[in-house]
Short mmCIF file of C-alpha atoms in Angstrom, two decimals:
data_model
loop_
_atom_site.label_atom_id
_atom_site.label_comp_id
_atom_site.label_asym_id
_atom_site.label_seq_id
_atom_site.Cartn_x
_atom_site.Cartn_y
_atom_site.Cartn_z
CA UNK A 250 45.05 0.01 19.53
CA UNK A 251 44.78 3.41 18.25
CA UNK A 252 41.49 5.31 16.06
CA UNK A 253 42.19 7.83 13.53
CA UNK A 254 39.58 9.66 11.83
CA UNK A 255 38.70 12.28 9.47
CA UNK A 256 36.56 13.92 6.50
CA UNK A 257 37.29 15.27 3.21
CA UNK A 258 35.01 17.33 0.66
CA UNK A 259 35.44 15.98 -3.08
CA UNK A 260 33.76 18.17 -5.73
CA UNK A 261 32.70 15.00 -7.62
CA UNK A 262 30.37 12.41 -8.19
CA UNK A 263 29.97 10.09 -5.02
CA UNK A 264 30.03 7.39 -7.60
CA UNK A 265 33.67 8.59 -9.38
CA UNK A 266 34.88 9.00 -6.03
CA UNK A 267 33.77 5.54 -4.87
CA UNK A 268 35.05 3.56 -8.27
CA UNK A 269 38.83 5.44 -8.10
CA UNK A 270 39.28 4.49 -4.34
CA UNK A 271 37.99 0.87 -4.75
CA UNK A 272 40.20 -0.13 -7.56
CA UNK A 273 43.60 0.09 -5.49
CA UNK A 274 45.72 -0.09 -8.48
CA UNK A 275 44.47 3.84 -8.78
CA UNK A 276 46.29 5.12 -5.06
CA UNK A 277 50.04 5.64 -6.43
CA UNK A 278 48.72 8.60 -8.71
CA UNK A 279 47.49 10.24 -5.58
CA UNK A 280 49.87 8.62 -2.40
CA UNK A 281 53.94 9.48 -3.60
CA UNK A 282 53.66 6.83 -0.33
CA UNK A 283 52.72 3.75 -2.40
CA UNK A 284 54.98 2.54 -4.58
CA UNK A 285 53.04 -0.01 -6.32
CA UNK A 286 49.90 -1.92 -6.57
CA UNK A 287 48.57 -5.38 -7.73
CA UNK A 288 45.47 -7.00 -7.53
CA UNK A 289 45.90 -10.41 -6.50
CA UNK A 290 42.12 -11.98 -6.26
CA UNK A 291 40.34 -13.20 -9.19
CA UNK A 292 36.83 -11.38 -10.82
CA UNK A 293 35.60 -8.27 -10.51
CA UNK A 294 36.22 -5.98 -7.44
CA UNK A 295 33.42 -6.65 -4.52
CA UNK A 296 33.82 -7.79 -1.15
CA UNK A 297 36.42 -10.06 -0.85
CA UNK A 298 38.57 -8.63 -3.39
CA UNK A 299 42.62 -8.52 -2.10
CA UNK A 300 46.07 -6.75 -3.69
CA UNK A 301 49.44 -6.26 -2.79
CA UNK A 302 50.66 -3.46 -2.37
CA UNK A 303 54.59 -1.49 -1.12
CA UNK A 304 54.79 1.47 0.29
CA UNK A 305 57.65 3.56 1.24
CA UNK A 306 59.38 3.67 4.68
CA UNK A 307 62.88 5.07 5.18
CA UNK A 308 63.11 5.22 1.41
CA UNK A 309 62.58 1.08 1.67
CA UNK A 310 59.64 -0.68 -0.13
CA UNK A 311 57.60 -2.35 2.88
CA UNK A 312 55.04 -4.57 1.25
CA UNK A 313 51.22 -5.20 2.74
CA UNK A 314 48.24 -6.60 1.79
CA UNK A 315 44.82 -5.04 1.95
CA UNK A 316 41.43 -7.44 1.63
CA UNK A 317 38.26 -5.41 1.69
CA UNK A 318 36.24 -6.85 4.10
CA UNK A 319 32.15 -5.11 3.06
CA UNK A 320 32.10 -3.43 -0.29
CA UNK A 321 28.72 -1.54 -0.83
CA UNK A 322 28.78 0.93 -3.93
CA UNK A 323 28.97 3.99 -4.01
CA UNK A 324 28.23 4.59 -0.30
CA UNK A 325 30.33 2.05 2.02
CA UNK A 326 33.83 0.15 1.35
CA UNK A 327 35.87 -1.60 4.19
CA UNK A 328 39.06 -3.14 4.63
CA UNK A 329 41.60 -4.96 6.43
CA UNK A 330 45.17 -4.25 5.98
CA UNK A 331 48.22 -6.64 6.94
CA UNK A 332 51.66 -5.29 7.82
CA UNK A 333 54.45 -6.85 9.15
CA UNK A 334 54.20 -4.87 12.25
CA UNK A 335 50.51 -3.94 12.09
CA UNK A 336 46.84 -4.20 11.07
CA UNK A 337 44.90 -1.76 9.94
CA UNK A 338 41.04 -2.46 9.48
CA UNK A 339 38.03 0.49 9.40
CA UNK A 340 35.97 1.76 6.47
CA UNK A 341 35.74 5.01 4.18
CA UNK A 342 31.75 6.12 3.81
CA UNK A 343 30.92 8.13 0.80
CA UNK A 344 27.85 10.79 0.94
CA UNK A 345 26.64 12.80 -1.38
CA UNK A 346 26.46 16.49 -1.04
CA UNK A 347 25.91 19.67 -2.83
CA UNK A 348 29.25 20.49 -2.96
CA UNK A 349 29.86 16.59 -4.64
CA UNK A 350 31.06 14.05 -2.09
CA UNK A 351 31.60 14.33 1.42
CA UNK A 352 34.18 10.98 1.94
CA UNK A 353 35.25 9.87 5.54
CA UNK A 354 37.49 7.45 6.79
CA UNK A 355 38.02 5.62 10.22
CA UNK A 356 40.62 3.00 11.23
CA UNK A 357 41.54 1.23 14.33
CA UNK A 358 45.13 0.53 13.92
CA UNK A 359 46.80 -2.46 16.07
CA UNK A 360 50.69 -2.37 16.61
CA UNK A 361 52.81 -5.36 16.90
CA UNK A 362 55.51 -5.99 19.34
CA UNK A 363 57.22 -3.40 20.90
CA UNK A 364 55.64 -0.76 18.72
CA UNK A 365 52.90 -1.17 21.05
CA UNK A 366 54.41 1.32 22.66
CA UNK A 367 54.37 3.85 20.58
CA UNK A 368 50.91 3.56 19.96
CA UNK A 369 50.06 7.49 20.55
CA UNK A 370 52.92 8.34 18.55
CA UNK A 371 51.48 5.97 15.55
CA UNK A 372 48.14 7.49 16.05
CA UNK A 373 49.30 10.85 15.27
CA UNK A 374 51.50 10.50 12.56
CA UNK A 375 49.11 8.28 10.67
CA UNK A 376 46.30 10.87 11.82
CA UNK A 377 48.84 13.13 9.56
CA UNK A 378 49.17 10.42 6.93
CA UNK A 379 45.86 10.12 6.27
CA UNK A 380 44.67 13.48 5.59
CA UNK A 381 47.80 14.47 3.49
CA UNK A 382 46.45 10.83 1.30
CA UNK A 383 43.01 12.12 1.10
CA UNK A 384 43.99 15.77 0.07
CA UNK A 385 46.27 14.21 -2.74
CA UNK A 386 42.70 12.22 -3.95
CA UNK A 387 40.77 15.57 -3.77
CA UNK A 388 43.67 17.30 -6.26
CA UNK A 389 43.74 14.41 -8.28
CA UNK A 390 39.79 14.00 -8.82
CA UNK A 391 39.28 17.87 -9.04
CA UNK A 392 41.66 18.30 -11.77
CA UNK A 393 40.13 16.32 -14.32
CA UNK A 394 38.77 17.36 -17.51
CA UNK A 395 36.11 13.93 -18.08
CA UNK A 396 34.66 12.03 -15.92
CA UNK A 397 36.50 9.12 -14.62
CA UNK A 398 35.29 5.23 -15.57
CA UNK A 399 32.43 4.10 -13.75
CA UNK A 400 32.21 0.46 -11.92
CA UNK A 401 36.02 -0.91 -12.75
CA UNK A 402 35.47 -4.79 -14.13
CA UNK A 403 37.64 -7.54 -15.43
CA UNK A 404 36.04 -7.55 -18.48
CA UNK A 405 37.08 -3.24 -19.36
CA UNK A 406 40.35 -4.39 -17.41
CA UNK A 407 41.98 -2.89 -14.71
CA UNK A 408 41.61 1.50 -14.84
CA UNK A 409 44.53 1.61 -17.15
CA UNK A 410 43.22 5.37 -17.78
CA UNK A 411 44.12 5.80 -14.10
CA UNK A 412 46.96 3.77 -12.82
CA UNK A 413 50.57 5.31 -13.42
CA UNK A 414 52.83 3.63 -16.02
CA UNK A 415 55.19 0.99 -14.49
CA UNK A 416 53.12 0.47 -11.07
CA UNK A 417 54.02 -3.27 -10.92
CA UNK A 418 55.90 -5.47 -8.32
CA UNK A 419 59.57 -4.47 -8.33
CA UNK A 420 61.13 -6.28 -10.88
CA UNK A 421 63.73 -9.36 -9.81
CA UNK A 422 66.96 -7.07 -10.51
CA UNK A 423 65.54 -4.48 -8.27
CA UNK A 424 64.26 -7.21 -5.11
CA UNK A 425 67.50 -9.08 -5.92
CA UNK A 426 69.56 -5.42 -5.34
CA UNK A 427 67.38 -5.33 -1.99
CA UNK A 428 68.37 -8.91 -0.67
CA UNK A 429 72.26 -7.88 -1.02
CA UNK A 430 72.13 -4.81 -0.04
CA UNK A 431 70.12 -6.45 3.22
CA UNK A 432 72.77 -9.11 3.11
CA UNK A 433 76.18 -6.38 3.19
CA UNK A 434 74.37 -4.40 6.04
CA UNK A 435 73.79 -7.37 8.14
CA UNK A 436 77.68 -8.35 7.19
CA UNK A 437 78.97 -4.60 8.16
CA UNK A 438 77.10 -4.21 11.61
CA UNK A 439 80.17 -4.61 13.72
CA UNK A 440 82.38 -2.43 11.41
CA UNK A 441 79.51 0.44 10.99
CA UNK A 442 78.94 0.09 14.96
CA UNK A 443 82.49 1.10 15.44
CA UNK A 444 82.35 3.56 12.99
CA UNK A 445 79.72 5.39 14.52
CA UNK A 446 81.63 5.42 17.87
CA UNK A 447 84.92 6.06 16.61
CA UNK A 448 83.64 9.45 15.00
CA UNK A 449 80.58 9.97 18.03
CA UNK A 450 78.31 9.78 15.16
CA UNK A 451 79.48 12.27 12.97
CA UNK A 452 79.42 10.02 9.95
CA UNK A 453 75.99 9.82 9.91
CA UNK A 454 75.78 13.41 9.29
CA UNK A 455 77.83 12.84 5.76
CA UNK A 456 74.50 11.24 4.32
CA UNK A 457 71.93 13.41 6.68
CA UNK A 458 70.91 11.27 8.95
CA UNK A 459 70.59 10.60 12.47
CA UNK A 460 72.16 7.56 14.09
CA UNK A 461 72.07 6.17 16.87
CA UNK A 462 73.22 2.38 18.01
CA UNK A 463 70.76 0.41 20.26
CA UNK A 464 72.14 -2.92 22.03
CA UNK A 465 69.25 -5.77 22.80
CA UNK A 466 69.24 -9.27 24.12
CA UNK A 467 69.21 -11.90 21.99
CA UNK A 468 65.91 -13.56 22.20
CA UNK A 469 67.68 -17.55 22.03
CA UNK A 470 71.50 -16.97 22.41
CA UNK A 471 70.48 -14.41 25.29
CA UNK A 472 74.05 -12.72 24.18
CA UNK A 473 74.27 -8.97 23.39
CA UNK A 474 73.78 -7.88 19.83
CA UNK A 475 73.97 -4.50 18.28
CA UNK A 476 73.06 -2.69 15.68
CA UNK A 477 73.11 1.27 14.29
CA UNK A 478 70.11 2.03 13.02
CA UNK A 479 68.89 5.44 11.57
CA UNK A 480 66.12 7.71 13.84
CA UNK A 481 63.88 10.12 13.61
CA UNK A 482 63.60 12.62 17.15
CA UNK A 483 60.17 13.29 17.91
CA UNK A 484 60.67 15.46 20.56
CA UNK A 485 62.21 14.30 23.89
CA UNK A 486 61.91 10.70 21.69
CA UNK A 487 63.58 8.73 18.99
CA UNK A 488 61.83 6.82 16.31
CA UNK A 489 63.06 4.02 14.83
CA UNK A 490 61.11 1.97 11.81
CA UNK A 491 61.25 -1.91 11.78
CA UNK A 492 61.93 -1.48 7.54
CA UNK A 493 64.73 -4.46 7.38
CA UNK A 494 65.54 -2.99 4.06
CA UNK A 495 62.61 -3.07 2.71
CA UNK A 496 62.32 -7.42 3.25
CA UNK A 497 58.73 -8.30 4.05
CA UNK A 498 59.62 -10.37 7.60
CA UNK A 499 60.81 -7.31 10.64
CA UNK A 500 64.72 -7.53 11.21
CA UNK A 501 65.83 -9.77 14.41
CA UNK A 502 66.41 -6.69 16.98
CA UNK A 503 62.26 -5.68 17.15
CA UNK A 504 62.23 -9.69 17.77
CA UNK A 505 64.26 -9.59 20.55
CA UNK A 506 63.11 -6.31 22.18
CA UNK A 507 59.28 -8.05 21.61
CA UNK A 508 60.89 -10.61 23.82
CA UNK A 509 63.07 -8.24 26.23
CA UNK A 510 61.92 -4.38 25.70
CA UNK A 511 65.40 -3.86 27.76
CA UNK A 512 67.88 -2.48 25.60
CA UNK A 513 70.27 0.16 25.96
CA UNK A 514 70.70 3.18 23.18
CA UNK A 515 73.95 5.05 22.57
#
Protein backbone atom coordinates (compact mmCIF):
# COMPACT_ATOMS: atom_id res chain seq x y z
CA UNK A 1 0.00 0.00 0.00
CA UNK A 2 1.32 3.31 -0.79
CA UNK A 3 0.21 7.21 0.87
CA UNK A 4 0.30 10.19 -1.22
CA UNK A 5 -0.33 13.50 0.07
CA UNK A 6 -0.46 17.07 -0.56
CA UNK A 7 -1.98 20.76 -0.22
CA UNK A 8 -3.19 23.30 -2.53
CA UNK A 9 -4.18 27.12 -1.94
CA UNK A 10 -7.59 28.04 -3.82
CA UNK A 11 -8.40 31.78 -3.82
CA UNK A 12 -12.11 30.92 -3.32
CA UNK A 13 -14.84 30.27 -1.17
CA UNK A 14 -14.28 26.96 0.91
CA UNK A 15 -17.87 26.39 0.06
CA UNK A 16 -17.38 26.83 -4.11
CA UNK A 17 -14.45 24.79 -3.73
CA UNK A 18 -16.24 22.05 -1.77
CA UNK A 19 -19.61 21.99 -4.17
CA UNK A 20 -17.27 21.78 -7.68
CA UNK A 21 -15.16 18.82 -6.25
CA UNK A 22 -18.20 16.90 -4.82
CA UNK A 23 -20.26 16.87 -7.90
CA UNK A 24 -17.79 14.54 -10.00
CA UNK A 25 -19.46 15.23 -13.19
CA UNK A 26 -17.37 18.76 -12.75
CA UNK A 27 -13.45 16.92 -12.85
CA UNK A 28 -13.10 16.58 -16.85
CA UNK A 29 -13.05 20.54 -17.10
CA UNK A 30 -10.09 20.49 -14.82
CA UNK A 31 -8.33 16.59 -15.28
CA UNK A 32 -7.56 16.29 -19.52
CA UNK A 33 -7.12 12.64 -17.46
CA UNK A 34 -10.86 11.90 -17.15
CA UNK A 35 -12.61 11.34 -19.96
CA UNK A 36 -16.03 11.21 -18.70
CA UNK A 37 -18.28 11.19 -15.78
CA UNK A 38 -21.75 9.82 -14.67
CA UNK A 39 -23.48 9.74 -11.63
CA UNK A 40 -24.93 6.50 -11.09
CA UNK A 41 -26.77 6.71 -7.44
CA UNK A 42 -30.09 8.14 -7.03
CA UNK A 43 -30.91 11.76 -4.90
CA UNK A 44 -28.94 14.35 -4.09
CA UNK A 45 -25.11 14.08 -3.56
CA UNK A 46 -24.23 13.06 0.31
CA UNK A 47 -22.53 10.20 1.64
CA UNK A 48 -23.17 7.35 -0.23
CA UNK A 49 -23.44 8.96 -3.46
CA UNK A 50 -21.43 6.72 -6.47
CA UNK A 51 -20.48 7.55 -10.46
CA UNK A 52 -18.65 6.08 -13.10
CA UNK A 53 -16.18 7.42 -14.36
CA UNK A 54 -12.99 6.62 -17.53
CA UNK A 55 -9.98 7.93 -17.46
CA UNK A 56 -7.18 7.80 -19.83
CA UNK A 57 -4.26 5.29 -19.83
CA UNK A 58 -2.08 4.66 -22.88
CA UNK A 59 -4.55 6.77 -24.80
CA UNK A 60 -7.27 3.81 -23.67
CA UNK A 61 -10.46 4.68 -21.64
CA UNK A 62 -9.99 2.59 -18.27
CA UNK A 63 -13.27 2.87 -16.45
CA UNK A 64 -13.63 3.08 -12.32
CA UNK A 65 -15.99 3.76 -9.93
CA UNK A 66 -15.71 6.16 -7.05
CA UNK A 67 -18.41 5.92 -3.88
CA UNK A 68 -17.82 8.61 -1.33
CA UNK A 69 -17.61 7.02 1.74
CA UNK A 70 -18.23 10.48 4.65
CA UNK A 71 -19.46 13.59 2.96
CA UNK A 72 -19.44 16.61 5.45
CA UNK A 73 -19.94 20.12 3.67
CA UNK A 74 -17.91 22.33 3.07
CA UNK A 75 -15.10 20.99 5.30
CA UNK A 76 -14.64 17.02 4.84
CA UNK A 77 -15.48 14.62 1.70
CA UNK A 78 -14.14 10.96 1.40
CA UNK A 79 -14.05 8.33 -1.01
CA UNK A 80 -13.36 5.00 -2.20
CA UNK A 81 -12.27 4.36 -5.65
CA UNK A 82 -12.42 0.88 -7.59
CA UNK A 83 -10.03 0.02 -10.40
CA UNK A 84 -9.42 -2.95 -12.07
CA UNK A 85 -6.00 -3.13 -10.71
CA UNK A 86 -6.43 -0.91 -7.65
CA UNK A 87 -8.26 0.91 -4.83
CA UNK A 88 -7.92 4.09 -3.96
CA UNK A 89 -9.70 5.35 -0.67
CA UNK A 90 -8.55 8.74 1.57
CA UNK A 91 -10.28 12.11 1.90
CA UNK A 92 -9.77 15.85 0.63
CA UNK A 93 -10.30 18.45 3.85
CA UNK A 94 -11.28 21.92 2.96
CA UNK A 95 -10.19 24.99 5.38
CA UNK A 96 -10.78 28.23 5.13
CA UNK A 97 -8.13 30.82 4.96
CA UNK A 98 -7.39 34.35 4.22
CA UNK A 99 -6.08 33.71 1.10
CA UNK A 100 -9.70 31.56 0.33
CA UNK A 101 -9.31 27.80 0.75
CA UNK A 102 -6.53 25.85 1.81
CA UNK A 103 -7.74 22.09 0.22
CA UNK A 104 -5.69 18.85 1.04
CA UNK A 105 -5.86 15.50 -0.05
CA UNK A 106 -4.56 12.05 1.27
CA UNK A 107 -4.93 8.54 -0.23
CA UNK A 108 -3.71 5.17 0.59
CA UNK A 109 -3.55 3.47 -2.67
CA UNK A 110 -3.61 -0.57 -2.78
CA UNK A 111 -2.18 -2.34 -5.98
CA UNK A 112 -3.43 -5.53 -7.32
CA UNK A 113 -1.46 -8.40 -8.53
CA UNK A 114 1.80 -8.05 -9.68
CA UNK A 115 1.63 -4.28 -9.61
CA UNK A 116 2.29 -4.80 -6.09
CA UNK A 117 5.47 -4.47 -7.03
CA UNK A 118 5.69 -1.44 -8.26
CA UNK A 119 4.17 0.06 -5.45
CA UNK A 120 6.99 2.94 -4.96
CA UNK A 121 6.90 3.54 -8.50
CA UNK A 122 2.85 4.05 -8.26
CA UNK A 123 3.36 6.19 -5.29
CA UNK A 124 5.36 8.63 -7.12
CA UNK A 125 3.79 9.02 -10.23
CA UNK A 126 0.38 9.39 -8.68
CA UNK A 127 2.19 11.74 -6.02
CA UNK A 128 2.77 13.66 -9.58
CA UNK A 129 -0.80 13.00 -10.70
CA UNK A 130 -2.30 14.46 -8.04
CA UNK A 131 -0.83 17.76 -7.73
CA UNK A 132 -0.84 18.42 -11.57
CA UNK A 133 -5.14 17.50 -10.89
CA UNK A 134 -5.30 19.91 -8.11
CA UNK A 135 -3.34 22.77 -9.92
CA UNK A 136 -5.76 22.29 -12.99
CA UNK A 137 -8.85 22.91 -10.12
CA UNK A 138 -6.98 26.03 -8.78
CA UNK A 139 -6.82 27.54 -12.69
CA UNK A 140 -10.15 26.52 -13.28
CA UNK A 141 -11.81 28.07 -9.99
CA UNK A 142 -9.51 31.23 -10.15
CA UNK A 143 -10.52 32.12 -13.54
CA UNK A 144 -14.02 32.70 -13.07
CA UNK A 145 -15.90 35.76 -13.44
CA UNK A 146 -19.27 34.61 -10.89
CA UNK A 147 -19.40 32.59 -8.39
CA UNK A 148 -19.96 29.01 -9.05
CA UNK A 149 -23.54 27.17 -7.89
CA UNK A 150 -23.75 26.46 -4.39
CA UNK A 151 -24.95 22.86 -2.89
CA UNK A 152 -25.48 20.82 -6.45
CA UNK A 153 -29.17 18.96 -6.07
CA UNK A 154 -31.36 16.81 -8.20
CA UNK A 155 -33.92 19.13 -8.16
CA UNK A 156 -31.38 22.37 -10.05
CA UNK A 157 -29.95 19.16 -11.91
CA UNK A 158 -26.64 18.12 -12.33
CA UNK A 159 -23.90 21.55 -12.64
CA UNK A 160 -24.69 21.76 -16.27
CA UNK A 161 -22.95 25.38 -15.91
CA UNK A 162 -19.86 23.30 -15.09
CA UNK A 163 -19.60 19.98 -16.76
CA UNK A 164 -18.07 20.02 -20.42
CA UNK A 165 -20.42 19.35 -23.36
CA UNK A 166 -20.52 15.64 -24.41
CA UNK A 167 -19.00 14.17 -20.98
CA UNK A 168 -21.17 10.99 -21.20
CA UNK A 169 -20.34 7.20 -21.40
CA UNK A 170 -18.74 6.49 -24.78
CA UNK A 171 -21.33 5.97 -27.06
CA UNK A 172 -21.97 2.10 -28.46
CA UNK A 173 -20.11 2.88 -31.94
CA UNK A 174 -17.17 4.10 -30.02
CA UNK A 175 -17.12 0.85 -27.10
CA UNK A 176 -18.10 -1.35 -30.08
CA UNK A 177 -14.73 0.20 -32.12
CA UNK A 178 -12.88 -0.74 -28.70
CA UNK A 179 -14.10 -4.49 -28.51
CA UNK A 180 -12.65 -5.06 -32.23
CA UNK A 181 -9.96 -3.31 -32.09
CA UNK A 182 -9.29 -5.53 -28.62
CA UNK A 183 -10.47 -8.47 -30.66
CA UNK A 184 -7.71 -7.85 -33.99
CA UNK A 185 -4.86 -7.27 -31.38
CA UNK A 186 -5.53 -10.39 -29.53
CA UNK A 187 -5.85 -12.10 -33.26
CA UNK A 188 -2.34 -10.41 -34.46
CA UNK A 189 -0.14 -11.30 -31.30
CA UNK A 190 1.85 -13.98 -33.01
CA UNK A 191 2.26 -11.97 -36.29
CA UNK A 192 3.15 -8.50 -34.33
CA UNK A 193 5.54 -10.74 -31.99
CA UNK A 194 7.46 -11.67 -35.05
CA UNK A 195 7.36 -8.45 -36.35
CA UNK A 196 8.97 -6.92 -33.59
CA UNK A 197 11.82 -9.52 -33.76
CA UNK A 198 12.21 -9.64 -37.32
CA UNK A 199 13.03 -5.76 -37.36
CA UNK A 200 14.71 -5.86 -33.37
CA UNK A 201 11.99 -3.51 -32.63
CA UNK A 202 12.43 -0.93 -34.98
CA UNK A 203 8.80 -0.87 -36.00
CA UNK A 204 7.75 0.35 -32.95
CA UNK A 205 9.67 3.41 -33.53
CA UNK A 206 7.34 4.15 -36.85
CA UNK A 207 4.42 5.08 -34.35
CA UNK A 208 6.86 6.37 -31.31
CA UNK A 209 6.76 3.95 -29.09
CA UNK A 210 8.68 1.63 -27.14
CA UNK A 211 8.18 -2.12 -27.39
CA UNK A 212 9.19 -4.65 -25.88
CA UNK A 213 7.74 -8.51 -25.87
CA UNK A 214 7.36 -10.23 -22.42
CA UNK A 215 6.73 -14.20 -22.41
CA UNK A 216 4.63 -15.57 -19.12
CA UNK A 217 3.21 -18.87 -18.06
CA UNK A 218 -0.05 -19.59 -18.65
CA UNK A 219 -1.85 -19.63 -15.41
CA UNK A 220 -4.18 -23.15 -16.53
CA UNK A 221 -2.55 -24.45 -19.80
CA UNK A 222 0.91 -23.78 -17.95
CA UNK A 223 2.17 -23.31 -21.82
CA UNK A 224 4.18 -20.22 -22.88
CA UNK A 225 2.30 -17.26 -24.19
CA UNK A 226 3.52 -13.99 -25.50
CA UNK A 227 2.68 -10.86 -26.11
CA UNK A 228 4.37 -7.21 -27.30
CA UNK A 229 3.22 -4.77 -25.33
CA UNK A 230 4.18 -0.98 -25.36
CA UNK A 231 6.57 0.51 -22.19
CA UNK A 232 7.45 3.28 -20.64
CA UNK A 233 11.51 3.25 -19.12
CA UNK A 234 11.61 4.67 -15.85
CA UNK A 235 15.05 4.59 -15.38
CA UNK A 236 16.99 1.28 -15.08
CA UNK A 237 12.97 -0.01 -15.33
CA UNK A 238 10.20 -0.61 -17.76
CA UNK A 239 6.60 0.17 -17.17
CA UNK A 240 4.01 -1.54 -18.56
CA UNK A 241 0.03 -0.60 -17.91
CA UNK A 242 -2.55 -3.48 -17.54
CA UNK A 243 -5.05 -1.07 -20.11
CA UNK A 244 -6.43 -4.27 -22.25
CA UNK A 245 -7.56 -1.66 -24.67
CA UNK A 246 -9.31 0.18 -22.67
CA UNK A 247 -11.91 -3.19 -21.60
CA UNK A 248 -12.86 -2.86 -17.95
CA UNK A 249 -11.53 -6.70 -16.87
CA UNK A 250 -7.06 -6.62 -16.95
CA UNK A 251 -5.81 -8.64 -20.12
CA UNK A 252 -4.79 -12.50 -19.36
CA UNK A 253 -0.78 -11.90 -19.12
CA UNK A 254 -1.05 -9.62 -15.52
CA UNK A 255 -3.30 -12.89 -14.67
CA UNK A 256 -0.78 -15.16 -15.23
CA UNK A 257 2.26 -13.21 -13.91
CA UNK A 258 -0.28 -12.66 -10.56
CA UNK A 259 -0.03 -16.40 -10.65
CA UNK A 260 3.79 -16.86 -11.80
CA UNK A 261 5.71 -13.29 -11.54
CA UNK A 262 8.38 -15.42 -13.75
CA UNK A 263 8.43 -14.19 -17.09
CA UNK A 264 11.05 -13.40 -19.40
CA UNK A 265 11.23 -9.80 -21.42
CA UNK A 266 12.90 -9.37 -24.82
Amino acid sequence: MAHIEGEILINRPVEEVFDVVADERNEPRYNPRLLWVEKISSGPIGRGTQFRAATKTMGRPVEMTIEFTEYERPRHLASLTHMPTMEIQGALSFDPVPQGTRMRWSWELEPRGVLRLLTPLIARMGQRQEETIWAGLKQFLEAQEESLPRRPSEAAGPALKYTTDGVRPLPLKERIKMRVEHEVDTRSVGLAAGLIRLTKGRIGRLYHRQILILTTRGRKSGLERTVPLQFFPDGDDMIIVAANSGLPSPPGWYFNLTADPLARVE
